[in-house]
Amino acid sequence: MEARNWWKEAVVYQIYPRSFMDSNGDGIGDLKGIISKLDYLKDLGVDVIWLSPVYQSPNDDNGYDISDYYSIMGEFGTMEDFDALLDGAHKRGIKIVMDLVVNHTSDRHKWFIESRKSKDNPYRDYYIWREGKDGKEPNNWGSRFRGSAWEYDEETDMYYLHSYSKKQPDLNWENVKVREDIYQMMDWWCQKGIDGFRMDVISMISKDQSFPDGEVKGLYGDFSPYIMNGPKVHDYLKEMNHKVLSRYDLMTVGETIGVTTGEAKKYASCKGDELNMIFQFEHVWLSEGKLGKWTDKKVDLIELKNVMSKWQTELKGKAWNSLYWDNHDQPRAVSRFGNDSTKYRNLSAKMLATCLHMMKGTPYIYQGEELGMTNVRFEKLEDYKDIDTLNTYEEYVSNGLVTKEEMMRYIHCKSRDNARTPMQWNDNSNAGFTAGIPWIKINPNYIDINAEAQVNDPDSVYSYYKKLISLRKQYDIIVYGNYQLLEKDHEKLFIYSRTLGNEKLLILCNFTEDIVDYGPEKEWESATVLIDNYSGVERKSNQLLPYEARVLYSYS
Ligand code: NOJ
């Protein structure tokens, strides 16, 4: 068995503060709101909260554009509120992992305000400035939020790089002073007693310094090969590890867009010289088409099994996986990988949870996933708030890449706002999220899907998650067992086993609404059922009902 670590045994719960719980009626979730729900999280049984950014920010990208790393966003509260949250969580045995956004800052950060003033300002090299070429941008790169990745700045007649919005200028990690300032800031938070970092697009911090044109995809050149997993990213992370991370008992997870299993073995190596684990994107990018993520194509189960299994087997003994179906950037798991119709919503939400939580790695639950919250379908574009959704609609529709109707269909499947509608706490007005007007509309299905209705119902999605989490605490095999995919070519079932010493688990998941004949091997006849989502329902042992999930345990 590989080395035990608390972060391998933990279950992480992601909070998107803006949409979690509003305590003061301004329609925006806040820190006091989170504090009021700590007992809910304690009851669920999670060990760690990953807090999406709570730092001061003009909110061009909902907090992923930070203007001061040392203070709390006014709408969310104060530093005293943060301290109370940290304390309240710790008292309940829950750790807090902060979002670390250091590929870029806000354009309102004091470093950038200085940097753009003049070519010889001491902060000039904190960002990436280049001369234009023939009166145009330095190269053809497109930003991930549409338009060019370069913004012209009149003050000094030069361009700065922004991989995301023009209000999120990229920091220049080549500059040792930038790195030192970032490490100092991280140290300050560690001194405060936080328990780790989730590192935003950390795979993008080192850029190919020749800044070549990228292959044109759509309207702009693709910067991925020159920005993702760049030449010095591992040097920087080793340095960060040496200077900060290794001095504390932290959990670190890198958001490593564009990562391969080969790269992952460096980022999240068992040697512990960079990060503990990373988020890979292969399973959430599977259905991508010519417009990237903007499609309504469903994921193919065989491809999904291949990708998930590749990560399970290739990292074995070398690096640690993190496991997720959704987060604040992705559609709701049940709508995307399951079936969000009234008939199958609960069953498929439980099936997906089983499939993920029984794999090897640290599982992440995104707020509301534990209730089976679904995608939302706003009819009007104005109801969407996400910068990515709005900019993409504008660029694609005005350039004739898609019709308005097509784009709305894609938005219903893929907009990040699917995950950002407020938490559904009860069936009171505004789902109990706020006493005011919510910053984004509530999903109308809160009447049926809400925490209050589920917490005391033993058959709810919530209670099922609670059971999965408690099983993880009882069975080492769930954390440390070896993974093996079975029935690789089966088009409807995802079946795999886990083994640890004399123990064995068989995980059976039906990803369809069909009844599927499948009888496990004889050796499983006397196995016990650890958890299943049809308990109490009479059924044959050689059949799986629609969206059924069953976990068998045997000991020899
Ligand atoms: C990834 C974050 O998860 C996303 O929400 C954000 O827009 C980008 N990084 C830019 O910070």
Coordinates of C-alpha atoms and ligand atoms in Angstrom, one line a residue:
M1 CA 0.0 0.0 0.0
E2 CA 1.2 3.4 -0.8
A3 CA 1.9 6.0 1.9
R4 CA -1.0 7.2 3.9
N5 CA -1.8 10.9 3.8
W6 CA -4.8 12.8 5.2
W7 CA -5.6 14.4 1.9
K8 CA -5.9 11.0 0.2
E9 CA -8.4 10.0 2.7
A10 CA -10.4 13.2 2.6
V11 CA -13.5 14.3 0.8
V12 CA -13.5 17.8 -0.5
Y13 CA -16.5 20.1 -0.8
Q14 CA -16.2 23.1 -3.1
I15 CA -18.0 26.3 -2.2
Y16 CA -18.6 29.0 -4.7
P17 CA -19.2 31.7 -2.2
R18 CA -21.3 34.0 -4.4
S19 CA -24.0 31.4 -4.8
F20 CA -23.8 29.5 -1.5
M21 CA -25.6 31.4 1.2
D22 CA -26.4 35.1 1.7
S23 CA -26.6 36.3 5.3
N24 CA -27.4 40.0 4.8
G25 CA -30.0 40.1 2.0
D26 CA -27.9 41.8 -0.7
G27 CA -28.5 38.8 -3.0
I28 CA -24.9 37.7 -2.9
G29 CA -23.6 34.8 -0.9
D30 CA -21.1 35.7 1.8
L31 CA -18.7 34.4 4.5
K32 CA -21.3 34.7 7.3
G33 CA -23.6 32.7 5.1
I34 CA -21.0 29.9 4.9
I35 CA -20.5 30.0 8.6
S36 CA -24.3 29.4 9.1
K37 CA -24.0 26.2 7.0
L38 CA -21.0 24.7 8.6
D39 CA -23.1 22.3 10.6
Y40 CA -24.7 21.1 7.3
L41 CA -21.3 20.3 6.0
K42 CA -20.3 18.6 9.2
D43 CA -23.4 16.5 9.0
L44 CA -22.6 15.6 5.4
G45 CA -19.2 14.4 6.6
V46 CA -16.8 16.3 4.3
D47 CA -13.3 16.9 5.6
V48 CA -12.2 19.9 3.5
I49 CA -13.8 23.0 2.1
W50 CA -12.3 24.4 -1.1
L51 CA -13.3 28.0 -1.2
S52 CA -13.5 29.6 -4.6
P53 CA -11.8 33.1 -4.4
V54 CA -12.9 35.4 -1.6
Y55 CA -10.3 38.1 -2.1
Q56 CA -10.9 41.7 -3.1
S57 CA -11.9 41.8 -6.7
P58 CA -13.8 43.9 -9.2
N59 CA -15.6 40.7 -10.2
D60 CA -15.0 40.8 -13.9
D61 CA -14.7 37.0 -13.6
N62 CA -16.4 36.5 -10.2
G63 CA -13.3 36.8 -8.0
Y64 CA -10.9 35.1 -10.4
D65 CA -9.6 38.6 -11.0
I66 CA -8.0 39.6 -7.7
S67 CA -7.1 43.2 -6.9
D68 CA -5.7 42.5 -3.4
Y69 CA -4.6 39.1 -2.2
Y70 CA -4.5 40.3 1.4
S71 CA -8.1 41.5 1.8
I72 CA -11.6 40.0 1.6
M73 CA -14.1 41.1 -1.1
G74 CA -16.4 43.6 0.5
E75 CA -19.6 41.8 -0.7
F76 CA -18.4 38.6 1.1
G77 CA -17.5 40.3 4.4
T78 CA -14.4 41.2 6.3
M79 CA -11.1 39.5 7.4
E80 CA -12.7 39.0 10.8
D81 CA -15.5 37.0 9.1
F82 CA -12.8 35.0 7.4
D83 CA -11.1 34.3 10.7
A84 CA -14.4 33.3 12.2
L85 CA -15.0 30.9 9.3
L86 CA -11.6 29.3 9.6
D87 CA -12.1 28.9 13.3
G88 CA -15.6 27.6 13.0
A89 CA -14.5 25.1 10.4
H90 CA -11.5 23.9 12.4
K91 CA -13.6 23.5 15.5
R92 CA -15.7 21.0 13.5
G93 CA -12.7 19.2 12.2
I94 CA -13.1 20.7 8.7
K95 CA -10.1 22.1 6.8
I96 CA -10.1 25.1 4.5
V97 CA -8.3 25.2 1.2
M98 CA -8.0 28.6 -0.5
D99 CA -8.1 29.3 -4.2
L100 CA -4.8 30.6 -5.4
V101 CA -5.1 32.7 -8.5
V102 CA -1.6 33.7 -9.6
N103 CA -1.4 33.2 -13.3
H104 CA -3.0 36.6 -13.5
T105 CA -4.3 39.4 -11.3
S106 CA -7.1 42.0 -11.9
D107 CA -6.1 45.1 -13.9
R108 CA -7.0 46.9 -10.7
H109 CA -4.3 45.3 -8.7
K110 CA -1.7 47.9 -7.6
W111 CA 1.1 46.0 -9.4
F112 CA -0.7 46.4 -12.7
I113 CA -1.8 50.0 -12.1
E114 CA 2.0 50.7 -11.6
S115 CA 3.1 48.5 -14.4
R116 CA 1.1 50.2 -17.1
K117 CA 2.3 53.7 -16.1
S118 CA 5.7 53.7 -17.8
K119 CA 8.2 51.4 -19.4
D120 CA 10.7 52.0 -16.5
N121 CA 8.2 51.6 -13.7
P122 CA 9.6 49.1 -11.1
Y123 CA 6.5 47.0 -11.7
R124 CA 6.7 47.0 -15.5
D125 CA 8.1 43.5 -15.7
Y126 CA 5.5 42.1 -13.3
Y127 CA 3.4 41.6 -16.5
I128 CA 4.0 40.5 -20.0
W129 CA 4.4 43.5 -22.3
R130 CA 5.3 43.3 -26.0
E131 CA 5.6 45.6 -29.0
G132 CA 2.9 45.3 -31.7
K133 CA 3.8 43.8 -35.1
D134 CA 2.9 45.9 -38.2
G135 CA 0.5 47.9 -36.2
K136 CA -1.3 44.8 -34.9
E137 CA -1.1 42.5 -31.9
P138 CA 2.3 40.8 -31.2
N139 CA 0.9 37.4 -32.3
N140 CA -2.4 35.8 -33.2
W141 CA -3.4 34.2 -29.9
G142 CA -7.0 34.3 -28.8
S143 CA -8.0 34.7 -25.2
R144 CA -10.0 32.0 -23.5
F145 CA -12.8 34.6 -23.0
R146 CA -12.8 35.5 -26.7
G147 CA -11.1 38.3 -28.7
S148 CA -7.3 38.7 -28.9
A149 CA -5.2 37.6 -25.9
W150 CA -3.3 41.0 -26.2
E151 CA -4.6 44.4 -25.2
Y152 CA -3.2 47.6 -26.5
D153 CA -2.3 50.2 -23.9
E154 CA -2.0 53.7 -25.2
E155 CA 0.0 55.0 -22.3
T156 CA 3.2 53.2 -23.4
D157 CA 2.1 52.2 -26.9
M158 CA 2.6 48.5 -26.1
Y159 CA 0.4 45.4 -25.7
Y160 CA 0.0 43.2 -22.5
L161 CA -1.0 39.5 -22.5
H162 CA -4.2 38.3 -21.0
S163 CA -5.0 34.6 -21.3
Y164 CA -8.5 35.4 -19.9
S165 CA -10.3 38.7 -20.0
K166 CA -8.5 41.9 -20.7
K167 CA -9.1 42.8 -17.0
Q168 CA -7.0 39.7 -16.0
P169 CA -3.5 40.5 -17.2
D170 CA -1.0 37.6 -17.0
L171 CA 1.8 37.8 -14.4
N172 CA 5.3 37.4 -15.6
W173 CA 6.7 34.4 -13.7
E174 CA 10.1 34.9 -15.4
N175 CA 10.5 37.8 -13.0
V176 CA 11.9 36.5 -9.7
K177 CA 10.4 39.5 -7.8
V178 CA 6.9 38.3 -8.9
R179 CA 7.6 34.9 -7.6
E180 CA 8.9 36.2 -4.3
D181 CA 5.9 38.4 -3.8
I182 CA 3.6 35.5 -4.5
Y183 CA 5.4 33.2 -2.1
Q184 CA 5.3 35.8 0.6
M185 CA 1.6 36.2 0.1
M186 CA 1.1 32.4 0.3
D187 CA 3.1 32.3 3.4
W188 CA 1.0 35.0 5.0
W189 CA -2.1 32.8 4.4
C190 CA -0.4 29.7 5.7
Q191 CA 0.6 31.6 8.9
K192 CA -3.1 32.4 9.3
G193 CA -3.7 28.7 9.5
I194 CA -5.3 27.8 6.2
D195 CA -4.9 24.2 5.1
G196 CA -4.0 24.3 1.5
F197 CA -4.3 25.8 -2.0
R198 CA -6.3 25.0 -5.1
M199 CA -4.1 26.6 -7.7
D200 CA -6.0 28.2 -10.6
V201 CA -4.7 27.4 -14.1
I202 CA -1.3 26.7 -12.6
S203 CA -0.2 24.8 -15.7
M204 CA -0.2 28.1 -17.6
I205 CA 2.3 30.2 -15.5
S206 CA 5.3 29.5 -17.7
K207 CA 5.1 30.8 -21.3
D208 CA 7.2 30.0 -24.3
Q209 CA 9.2 33.3 -24.4
S210 CA 9.3 33.3 -28.2
F211 CA 5.5 33.9 -28.3
P212 CA 5.0 32.3 -31.7
D213 CA 1.7 32.4 -33.6
G214 CA -0.6 29.5 -32.8
E215 CA -2.6 27.3 -35.2
V216 CA -5.8 29.1 -36.1
K217 CA -8.9 27.5 -34.6
G218 CA -12.0 29.5 -35.2
L219 CA -11.1 33.2 -35.3
Y220 CA -7.7 33.2 -33.4
G221 CA -4.5 31.3 -32.9
D222 CA -4.4 28.6 -30.2
F223 CA -1.9 29.4 -27.5
S224 CA -2.2 26.1 -25.7
P225 CA 1.1 24.5 -26.9
Y226 CA 3.0 27.6 -25.8
I227 CA 1.3 28.3 -22.5
M228 CA 0.1 25.0 -21.1
N229 CA 2.8 22.9 -19.3
G230 CA 5.3 25.5 -20.4
P231 CA 9.1 25.2 -20.3
K232 CA 9.7 26.3 -16.6
V233 CA 6.4 25.3 -14.9
H234 CA 8.0 22.4 -13.0
D235 CA 10.9 24.6 -11.9
Y236 CA 8.5 27.2 -10.5
L237 CA 6.5 24.7 -8.7
K238 CA 9.5 23.0 -7.2
E239 CA 10.7 26.4 -6.0
M240 CA 7.2 27.2 -4.6
N241 CA 7.2 23.8 -2.9
H242 CA 10.7 24.4 -1.4
K243 CA 10.0 28.0 -0.3
V244 CA 6.4 27.7 1.0
L245 CA 4.5 24.4 0.7
S246 CA 7.0 22.1 2.3
R247 CA 7.0 24.2 5.4
Y248 CA 3.4 23.5 6.3
D249 CA 1.1 20.5 6.4
L250 CA -1.1 21.4 3.4
M251 CA -3.2 19.9 0.7
T252 CA -2.4 21.2 -2.7
V253 CA -4.3 20.7 -5.9
G254 CA -3.3 22.2 -9.2
E255 CA -5.9 23.1 -11.9
T256 CA -3.8 21.9 -14.7
I257 CA -5.6 22.7 -17.9
G258 CA -4.1 20.8 -20.9
V259 CA -2.3 18.2 -18.6
T260 CA -1.4 14.7 -19.8
T261 CA -0.8 11.7 -17.6
G262 CA 2.9 12.1 -18.3
E263 CA 2.9 15.7 -17.0
A264 CA 0.7 14.8 -14.1
K265 CA 3.4 12.4 -12.8
K266 CA 5.6 15.4 -12.5
Y267 CA 3.0 17.8 -11.0
A268 CA 1.6 15.4 -8.5
S269 CA 4.5 13.0 -8.0
C270 CA 4.5 10.8 -4.9
K271 CA 8.0 12.3 -4.2
G272 CA 6.0 15.4 -3.0
D273 CA 8.3 17.9 -4.6
E274 CA 5.5 19.9 -6.4
L275 CA 1.8 19.4 -5.6
N276 CA -0.3 16.6 -4.0
M277 CA -2.7 16.2 -6.9
I278 CA -4.1 17.9 -10.0
F279 CA -7.3 18.4 -11.8
Q280 CA -7.1 16.8 -15.3
F281 CA -9.6 17.9 -18.0
E282 CA -9.7 14.9 -20.4
H283 CA -13.1 13.5 -19.2
V284 CA -14.8 16.9 -19.3
W285 CA -13.4 17.8 -22.7
L286 CA -14.5 14.5 -24.3
S287 CA -17.5 15.8 -26.1
E288 CA -15.7 18.9 -27.6
G289 CA -16.4 19.7 -31.2
K290 CA -15.3 22.4 -33.7
L291 CA -16.5 25.1 -31.4
G292 CA -14.6 23.7 -28.4
K293 CA -16.8 23.2 -25.4
W294 CA -19.8 24.8 -27.1
T295 CA -21.8 21.7 -28.2
D296 CA -24.8 19.7 -27.1
K297 CA -23.1 16.4 -27.9
K298 CA -23.4 13.8 -25.2
V299 CA -20.3 11.9 -23.9
D300 CA -19.7 8.4 -25.2
L301 CA -19.5 5.9 -22.3
I302 CA -16.7 3.9 -23.8
E303 CA -14.6 7.0 -24.3
L304 CA -15.4 8.1 -20.7
K305 CA -14.3 4.7 -19.3
N306 CA -11.1 4.8 -21.3
V307 CA -10.1 8.2 -20.1
M308 CA -11.1 7.6 -16.5
S309 CA -9.3 4.3 -16.5
K310 CA -6.2 5.7 -18.1
W311 CA -5.8 8.2 -15.3
Q312 CA -6.4 5.5 -12.7
T313 CA -3.9 3.1 -14.1
E314 CA -1.2 5.4 -15.4
L315 CA -0.9 7.3 -12.1
K316 CA -0.8 4.2 -10.0
G317 CA 2.0 4.3 -7.5
K318 CA 3.5 7.4 -9.2
A319 CA 1.0 10.3 -8.5
W320 CA -2.3 10.9 -6.9
N321 CA -5.6 11.5 -8.7
S322 CA -8.4 14.0 -7.8
L323 CA -11.9 12.9 -8.8
Y324 CA -14.6 15.2 -10.0
W325 CA -17.6 15.4 -12.3
D326 CA -18.3 19.1 -12.0
N327 CA -17.3 22.4 -10.5
H328 CA -18.1 26.1 -11.0
D329 CA -16.8 25.9 -14.6
Q330 CA -18.7 22.8 -15.7
P331 CA -22.3 21.9 -16.2
R332 CA -24.1 20.0 -13.4
A333 CA -23.0 16.4 -13.3
V334 CA -26.5 14.8 -13.3
S335 CA -27.5 16.8 -16.4
R336 CA -24.3 16.0 -18.2
F337 CA -23.4 12.5 -17.4
G338 CA -26.7 11.2 -15.9
N339 CA -30.3 12.0 -16.6
D340 CA -32.0 15.0 -15.0
S341 CA -35.6 14.0 -15.8
T342 CA -37.8 13.7 -12.8
K343 CA -37.9 10.0 -13.2
Y344 CA -34.2 9.3 -13.2
R345 CA -32.6 12.3 -11.6
N346 CA -32.1 10.9 -8.1
L347 CA -31.1 7.4 -9.3
S348 CA -28.6 8.7 -11.8
A349 CA -27.1 11.3 -9.4
K350 CA -26.5 8.4 -6.9
M351 CA -25.1 6.2 -9.6
L352 CA -22.6 8.9 -10.7
A353 CA -21.6 9.5 -7.1
T354 CA -20.9 5.8 -6.7
C355 CA -18.9 5.6 -9.9
L356 CA -16.7 8.5 -8.8
H357 CA -16.3 8.0 -5.1
M358 CA -15.3 4.3 -5.5
M359 CA -12.4 5.2 -7.8
K360 CA -8.9 5.8 -6.5
G361 CA -8.2 9.5 -5.7
T362 CA -9.6 12.3 -3.6
P363 CA -13.2 13.0 -4.5
Y364 CA -14.5 16.5 -4.9
I365 CA -18.2 17.4 -4.4
Y366 CA -19.4 20.7 -5.9
Q367 CA -22.0 22.5 -3.9
G368 CA -25.5 21.2 -4.7
E369 CA -24.2 18.1 -6.3
E370 CA -25.0 16.3 -3.1
L371 CA -28.7 17.3 -3.7
G372 CA -28.7 16.3 -7.4
M373 CA -29.0 19.9 -8.5
T374 CA -29.4 20.3 -12.3
N375 CA -28.5 22.6 -15.2
V376 CA -30.8 25.6 -15.6
R377 CA -32.5 26.8 -18.9
F378 CA -32.8 30.5 -18.9
E379 CA -34.7 31.6 -22.0
K380 CA -33.2 35.1 -22.1
L381 CA -29.5 35.8 -22.7
E382 CA -29.8 38.7 -20.2
D383 CA -30.3 36.2 -17.4
Y384 CA -26.8 34.8 -17.9
K385 CA -24.0 36.5 -16.0
D386 CA -20.9 34.5 -16.9
I387 CA -18.3 36.5 -18.9
D388 CA -17.4 33.4 -20.9
T389 CA -21.0 32.7 -21.9
L390 CA -21.8 36.3 -22.8
N391 CA -18.5 37.0 -24.7
T392 CA -18.8 33.7 -26.6
Y393 CA -22.4 34.4 -27.6
E394 CA -21.4 37.8 -28.9
E395 CA -18.4 36.6 -30.8
Y396 CA -19.8 33.5 -32.3
V397 CA -23.2 34.8 -33.3
S398 CA -22.0 38.1 -34.7
N399 CA -19.4 36.3 -36.8
G400 CA -22.0 33.8 -38.1
L401 CA -20.3 30.7 -36.5
V402 CA -23.6 29.7 -35.0
T403 CA -27.2 30.9 -35.0
K404 CA -28.7 32.4 -31.9
E405 CA -30.9 29.3 -31.4
E406 CA -27.9 27.0 -31.7
M407 CA -25.9 29.1 -29.2
M408 CA -28.8 29.1 -26.7
R409 CA -29.0 25.3 -27.0
Y410 CA -25.2 25.0 -26.3
I411 CA -25.5 27.5 -23.4
H412 CA -28.2 25.3 -21.8
C413 CA -25.8 22.4 -21.9
K414 CA -22.5 24.1 -21.2
S415 CA -22.7 27.5 -19.7
R416 CA -20.8 27.9 -16.5
D417 CA -23.9 29.5 -15.0
N418 CA -25.5 26.1 -14.9
A419 CA -23.4 25.5 -11.9
R420 CA -23.6 29.0 -10.5
T421 CA -27.3 29.3 -9.7
P422 CA -27.8 29.6 -6.0
M423 CA -27.8 26.7 -3.6
Q424 CA -31.3 25.4 -3.0
W425 CA -31.7 25.3 0.7
N426 CA -35.5 25.0 1.0
D427 CA -38.7 25.6 -0.9
N428 CA -39.2 29.1 0.5
S429 CA -38.9 32.1 -1.8
N430 CA -35.4 32.3 -3.4
A431 CA -34.8 28.7 -2.2
G432 CA -33.8 30.1 1.2
F433 CA -30.6 31.5 -0.4
T434 CA -31.3 35.2 0.2
A435 CA -33.9 37.5 1.6
G436 CA -33.1 39.9 -1.2
I437 CA -32.9 39.7 -5.0
P438 CA -30.4 37.0 -6.0
W439 CA -27.5 38.1 -8.2
I440 CA -28.4 35.4 -10.6
K441 CA -31.8 33.7 -10.9
I442 CA -32.6 30.6 -8.9
N443 CA -33.3 27.4 -10.8
P444 CA -37.1 27.0 -10.6
N445 CA -36.8 23.4 -9.7
Y446 CA -35.8 24.3 -6.1
I447 CA -39.4 23.5 -5.1
D448 CA -38.5 19.8 -5.7
I449 CA -34.7 19.8 -5.2
N450 CA -33.6 21.4 -1.9
A451 CA -31.6 20.5 1.1
E452 CA -34.4 20.8 3.7
A453 CA -36.3 18.1 1.9
Q454 CA -33.3 15.8 1.7
V455 CA -31.4 16.0 4.9
N456 CA -33.7 13.8 6.9
D457 CA -34.9 11.6 4.1
P458 CA -32.8 8.3 4.2
D459 CA -33.5 7.7 0.5
S460 CA -32.3 11.2 -0.7
V461 CA -29.3 11.9 -2.8
Y462 CA -27.9 13.8 0.2
S463 CA -28.2 10.7 2.4
Y464 CA -26.6 8.6 -0.2
Y465 CA -23.6 11.0 -0.4
K466 CA -23.4 10.9 3.3
K467 CA -23.2 7.1 3.3
L468 CA -20.5 7.1 0.5
I469 CA -18.4 9.5 2.6
S470 CA -18.8 7.4 5.7
L471 CA -17.8 4.2 3.9
R472 CA -14.6 5.9 2.8
K473 CA -13.8 6.4 6.5
Q474 CA -14.4 2.7 7.2
Y475 CA -12.7 0.9 4.3
D476 CA -9.1 1.5 3.4
I477 CA -9.7 -0.3 0.1
I478 CA -11.8 2.6 -1.1
V479 CA -8.9 5.0 -0.7
Y480 CA -5.9 2.7 -1.4
G481 CA -7.2 -0.3 -3.4
N482 CA -5.9 -1.0 -6.9
Y483 CA -8.2 -0.2 -9.8
Q484 CA -9.1 -2.4 -12.7
L485 CA -11.5 -1.7 -15.5
L486 CA -13.8 -4.7 -16.4
E487 CA -16.0 -5.1 -19.5
K488 CA -14.1 -2.3 -21.3
D489 CA -16.3 -2.5 -24.4
H490 CA -19.7 -2.6 -22.7
E491 CA -21.7 0.3 -24.1
K492 CA -24.0 0.7 -21.1
L493 CA -22.2 -0.4 -18.0
F494 CA -19.2 1.0 -16.2
I495 CA -17.8 -1.8 -14.2
Y496 CA -14.5 -1.9 -12.3
S497 CA -12.9 -3.6 -9.3
R498 CA -10.6 -2.5 -6.5
T499 CA -8.3 -4.8 -4.6
L500 CA -6.2 -4.4 -1.4
G501 CA -4.7 -7.4 0.2
N502 CA -7.5 -9.9 0.8
E503 CA -10.2 -7.4 0.1
K504 CA -12.0 -6.8 -3.1
L505 CA -14.7 -4.4 -4.3
L506 CA -16.8 -4.7 -7.4
I507 CA -18.4 -1.5 -8.6
L508 CA -21.3 -1.9 -11.1
C509 CA -22.9 1.2 -12.7
N510 CA -25.6 1.3 -15.4
F511 CA -25.2 4.6 -17.3
T512 CA -28.5 4.1 -19.2
E513 CA -32.2 3.9 -18.7
D514 CA -32.3 0.4 -19.9
I515 CA -32.5 -2.8 -17.9
V516 CA -29.2 -4.5 -18.6
D517 CA -28.4 -8.2 -18.2
Y518 CA -25.2 -8.7 -16.3
G519 CA -24.3 -11.3 -13.8
P520 CA -21.0 -10.9 -11.9
E521 CA -18.7 -13.9 -11.7
K522 CA -19.4 -16.7 -9.3
E523 CA -16.8 -15.5 -6.8
W524 CA -19.1 -12.6 -6.0
E525 CA -22.1 -14.8 -5.0
S526 CA -21.4 -14.6 -1.3
A527 CA -20.3 -10.9 -1.4
T528 CA -22.0 -8.3 0.7
V529 CA -23.6 -5.2 -0.8
L530 CA -21.8 -2.1 0.6
I531 CA -24.1 0.4 -1.0
D532 CA -26.7 0.5 -3.8
N533 CA -29.2 2.9 -5.1
Y534 CA -32.2 0.6 -5.4
S535 CA -32.2 -0.8 -1.9
G536 CA -35.5 -2.3 -0.8
V537 CA -36.5 -2.9 -4.4
E538 CA -36.9 -6.6 -5.4
R539 CA -34.6 -7.4 -8.4
K540 CA -32.5 -10.1 -10.0
S541 CA -28.9 -10.4 -9.2
N542 CA -28.0 -10.8 -12.9
Q543 CA -29.6 -7.6 -14.0
L544 CA -29.0 -4.0 -13.5
L545 CA -32.0 -1.7 -13.5
P546 CA -31.9 1.8 -15.1
Y547 CA -29.1 3.9 -13.6
E548 CA -28.5 1.2 -11.0
A549 CA -25.3 1.4 -9.0
R550 CA -24.2 -1.5 -6.7
V551 CA -21.0 -2.0 -4.8
L552 CA -20.0 -5.5 -3.7
Y553 CA -17.5 -6.3 -1.1
S554 CA -15.7 -9.6 -0.6
Y555 CA -12.9 -10.7 1.8
S556 CA -11.0 -13.9 1.2
Ligands
NOJ1 C1 -10.2 28.7 -13.9 C2 -11.3 29.0 -13.0 O1 -11.8 27.9 -12.4 C3 -12.3 29.8 -13.8 O2 -13.5 30.0 -13.1 C4 -11.6 31.1 -14.2 O3 -12.5 31.9 -15.0 C5 -10.3 30.9 -14.9 N1 -9.5 29.9 -14.3 C6 -9.5 32.2 -14.9 O4 -9.0 32.5 -13.6

